[in-house]
């Protein structure tokens, strides 16, 4: 494939869009072809793209946070939700349980137990899986 791309570059005008795209790829050839040498690497990055889709979709919504403080609160709750998902915890169950525990005078010295990677659901709450 590299030979075909190099031959195409010799025939195309350097200012054409396709030539610029080919040049971009060939300048990064080791990174572009790294999946051939390491079987753990994917040929495409759709998994990462899908993981970031929520950020791109939410970007327009964040324009309407109402204020800088509102934007900060939204960013904090989005961070909690994504951290829950990354740790296999249902965000809604986690947030509801943490709010209930904090409202019931949970000691500040034990806040680390409420982090999604340490959290255990209360015995009276059903456990749900993160989407």
Tab-separated table of C-alpha atoms in Angstrom:
chain	number	residue	atom	x	y	z
A	1	UNK	CA	0.000	0.000	0.000
A	2	UNK	CA	2.864	2.361	0.773
A	3	UNK	CA	4.248	1.927	-2.740
A	4	UNK	CA	0.863	2.786	-4.266
A	5	UNK	CA	0.553	5.891	-2.093
A	6	UNK	CA	4.080	7.049	-2.948
A	7	UNK	CA	3.407	6.525	-6.662
A	8	UNK	CA	0.162	8.480	-6.367
A	9	UNK	CA	1.977	11.360	-4.704
A	10	UNK	CA	4.398	11.573	-7.640
A	11	UNK	CA	1.478	11.864	-10.105
A	12	UNK	CA	-0.708	14.305	-8.138
A	13	UNK	CA	-0.400	18.032	-7.727
A	14	UNK	CA	1.109	18.697	-4.305
A	15	UNK	CA	-1.627	21.256	-3.644
A	16	UNK	CA	-4.542	18.884	-4.217
A	17	UNK	CA	-6.584	17.746	-1.242
A	18	UNK	CA	-5.956	14.071	-1.947
A	19	UNK	CA	-2.181	14.644	-2.163
A	20	UNK	CA	-2.226	16.450	1.184
A	21	UNK	CA	-4.205	13.588	2.736
A	22	UNK	CA	-1.792	10.979	1.345
A	23	UNK	CA	1.222	13.007	2.495
A	24	UNK	CA	-0.287	13.274	5.979
A	25	UNK	CA	-0.648	9.490	6.159
A	26	UNK	CA	2.740	8.630	4.699
A	27	UNK	CA	4.525	11.008	7.087
A	28	UNK	CA	2.956	8.997	9.895
A	29	UNK	CA	3.462	5.591	8.288
A	30	UNK	CA	4.988	3.851	11.345
A	31	UNK	CA	1.971	4.842	13.469
A	32	UNK	CA	-0.480	4.063	10.675
A	33	UNK	CA	0.873	0.557	10.149
A	34	UNK	CA	1.726	-0.305	13.766
A	35	UNK	CA	-1.249	-2.701	13.977
A	36	UNK	CA	0.606	-4.995	11.558
A	37	UNK	CA	3.439	-5.532	14.049
A	38	UNK	CA	1.401	-5.677	17.260
A	39	UNK	CA	-1.647	-7.946	17.260
A	40	UNK	CA	-3.084	-6.160	20.297
A	41	UNK	CA	-3.694	-2.995	18.274
A	42	UNK	CA	-6.885	-2.399	16.328
A	43	UNK	CA	-6.874	-1.415	12.667
A	44	UNK	CA	-9.328	1.375	13.459
A	45	UNK	CA	-10.270	3.372	16.535
A	46	UNK	CA	-14.060	3.026	16.557
A	47	UNK	CA	-14.045	1.890	20.195
A	48	UNK	CA	-12.325	5.106	21.287
A	49	UNK	CA	-14.524	7.197	18.995
A	50	UNK	CA	-17.684	5.713	20.516
A	51	UNK	CA	-16.342	6.284	24.030
A	52	UNK	CA	-15.856	9.979	23.258
A	53	UNK	CA	-19.168	10.406	21.454
A	54	UNK	CA	-20.907	11.550	24.633
A	55	UNK	CA	-18.451	14.431	24.927
A	56	UNK	CA	-19.104	15.550	21.357
A	57	UNK	CA	-22.876	15.237	21.713
A	58	UNK	CA	-22.875	17.027	25.055
A	59	UNK	CA	-20.730	19.907	23.835
A	60	UNK	CA	-23.752	21.776	22.494
A	61	UNK	CA	-25.687	21.161	25.698
A	62	UNK	CA	-22.849	22.568	27.792
A	63	UNK	CA	-23.286	25.931	26.102
A	64	UNK	CA	-26.539	26.248	28.010
A	65	UNK	CA	-25.272	25.463	31.516
A	66	UNK	CA	-26.566	28.887	32.607
A	67	UNK	CA	-23.405	30.139	34.261
A	68	UNK	CA	-19.784	29.323	34.861
A	69	UNK	CA	-20.752	27.696	38.165
A	70	UNK	CA	-23.451	25.659	36.393
A	71	UNK	CA	-20.903	24.513	33.836
A	72	UNK	CA	-18.566	23.467	36.631
A	73	UNK	CA	-21.319	21.479	38.326
A	74	UNK	CA	-22.245	19.804	35.044
A	75	UNK	CA	-18.599	18.879	34.432
A	76	UNK	CA	-18.344	17.420	37.938
A	77	UNK	CA	-21.444	15.253	37.574
A	78	UNK	CA	-20.393	14.082	34.073
A	79	UNK	CA	-17.043	13.094	35.589
A	80	UNK	CA	-18.752	11.095	38.337
A	81	UNK	CA	-20.997	9.354	35.788
A	82	UNK	CA	-18.101	8.384	33.518
A	83	UNK	CA	-15.979	7.258	36.480
A	84	UNK	CA	-18.845	5.049	37.640
A	85	UNK	CA	-19.158	3.515	34.176
A	86	UNK	CA	-15.396	2.933	33.986
A	87	UNK	CA	-15.577	1.048	37.291
A	88	UNK	CA	-18.643	-1.042	36.376
A	89	UNK	CA	-20.934	0.834	38.765
A	90	UNK	CA	-24.442	2.006	37.888
A	91	UNK	CA	-24.190	5.825	38.071
A	92	UNK	CA	-27.784	6.420	39.166
A	93	UNK	CA	-27.578	3.885	42.004
A	94	UNK	CA	-24.176	5.208	43.097
A	95	UNK	CA	-25.198	8.873	43.121
A	96	UNK	CA	-28.458	8.182	44.970
A	97	UNK	CA	-26.660	6.107	47.601
A	98	UNK	CA	-23.847	8.638	48.065
A	99	UNK	CA	-26.309	11.530	48.434
A	100	UNK	CA	-28.274	9.541	51.043
A	101	UNK	CA	-25.106	8.660	52.972
A	102	UNK	CA	-23.753	12.222	52.912
A	103	UNK	CA	-27.151	13.585	53.997
A	104	UNK	CA	-27.093	11.146	56.930
A	105	UNK	CA	-23.854	12.715	58.242
A	106	UNK	CA	-21.294	10.440	56.582
A	107	UNK	CA	-17.923	11.323	58.166
A	108	UNK	CA	-15.541	13.302	55.937
A	109	UNK	CA	-12.708	11.009	57.030
A	110	UNK	CA	-14.448	8.149	55.139
A	111	UNK	CA	-15.266	9.934	51.853
A	112	UNK	CA	-12.771	7.735	50.001
A	113	UNK	CA	-15.171	4.815	50.599
A	114	UNK	CA	-17.769	6.628	48.480
A	115	UNK	CA	-15.543	6.862	45.396
A	116	UNK	CA	-16.837	4.665	42.552
A	117	UNK	CA	-13.772	2.391	42.647
A	118	UNK	CA	-14.284	1.727	46.405
A	119	UNK	CA	-18.068	2.023	46.705
A	120	UNK	CA	-20.254	-0.846	47.772
A	121	UNK	CA	-24.049	-0.478	47.431
A	122	UNK	CA	-26.121	-0.357	50.587
A	123	UNK	CA	-27.693	-3.695	51.534
A	124	UNK	CA	-31.235	-2.370	50.977
A	125	UNK	CA	-30.543	-1.120	47.419
A	126	UNK	CA	-30.707	-3.371	44.352
A	127	UNK	CA	-27.530	-3.507	42.287
A	128	UNK	CA	-27.772	-2.472	38.630
A	129	UNK	CA	-25.154	-2.817	35.933
A	130	UNK	CA	-23.733	0.271	34.166
A	131	UNK	CA	-24.698	0.679	30.527
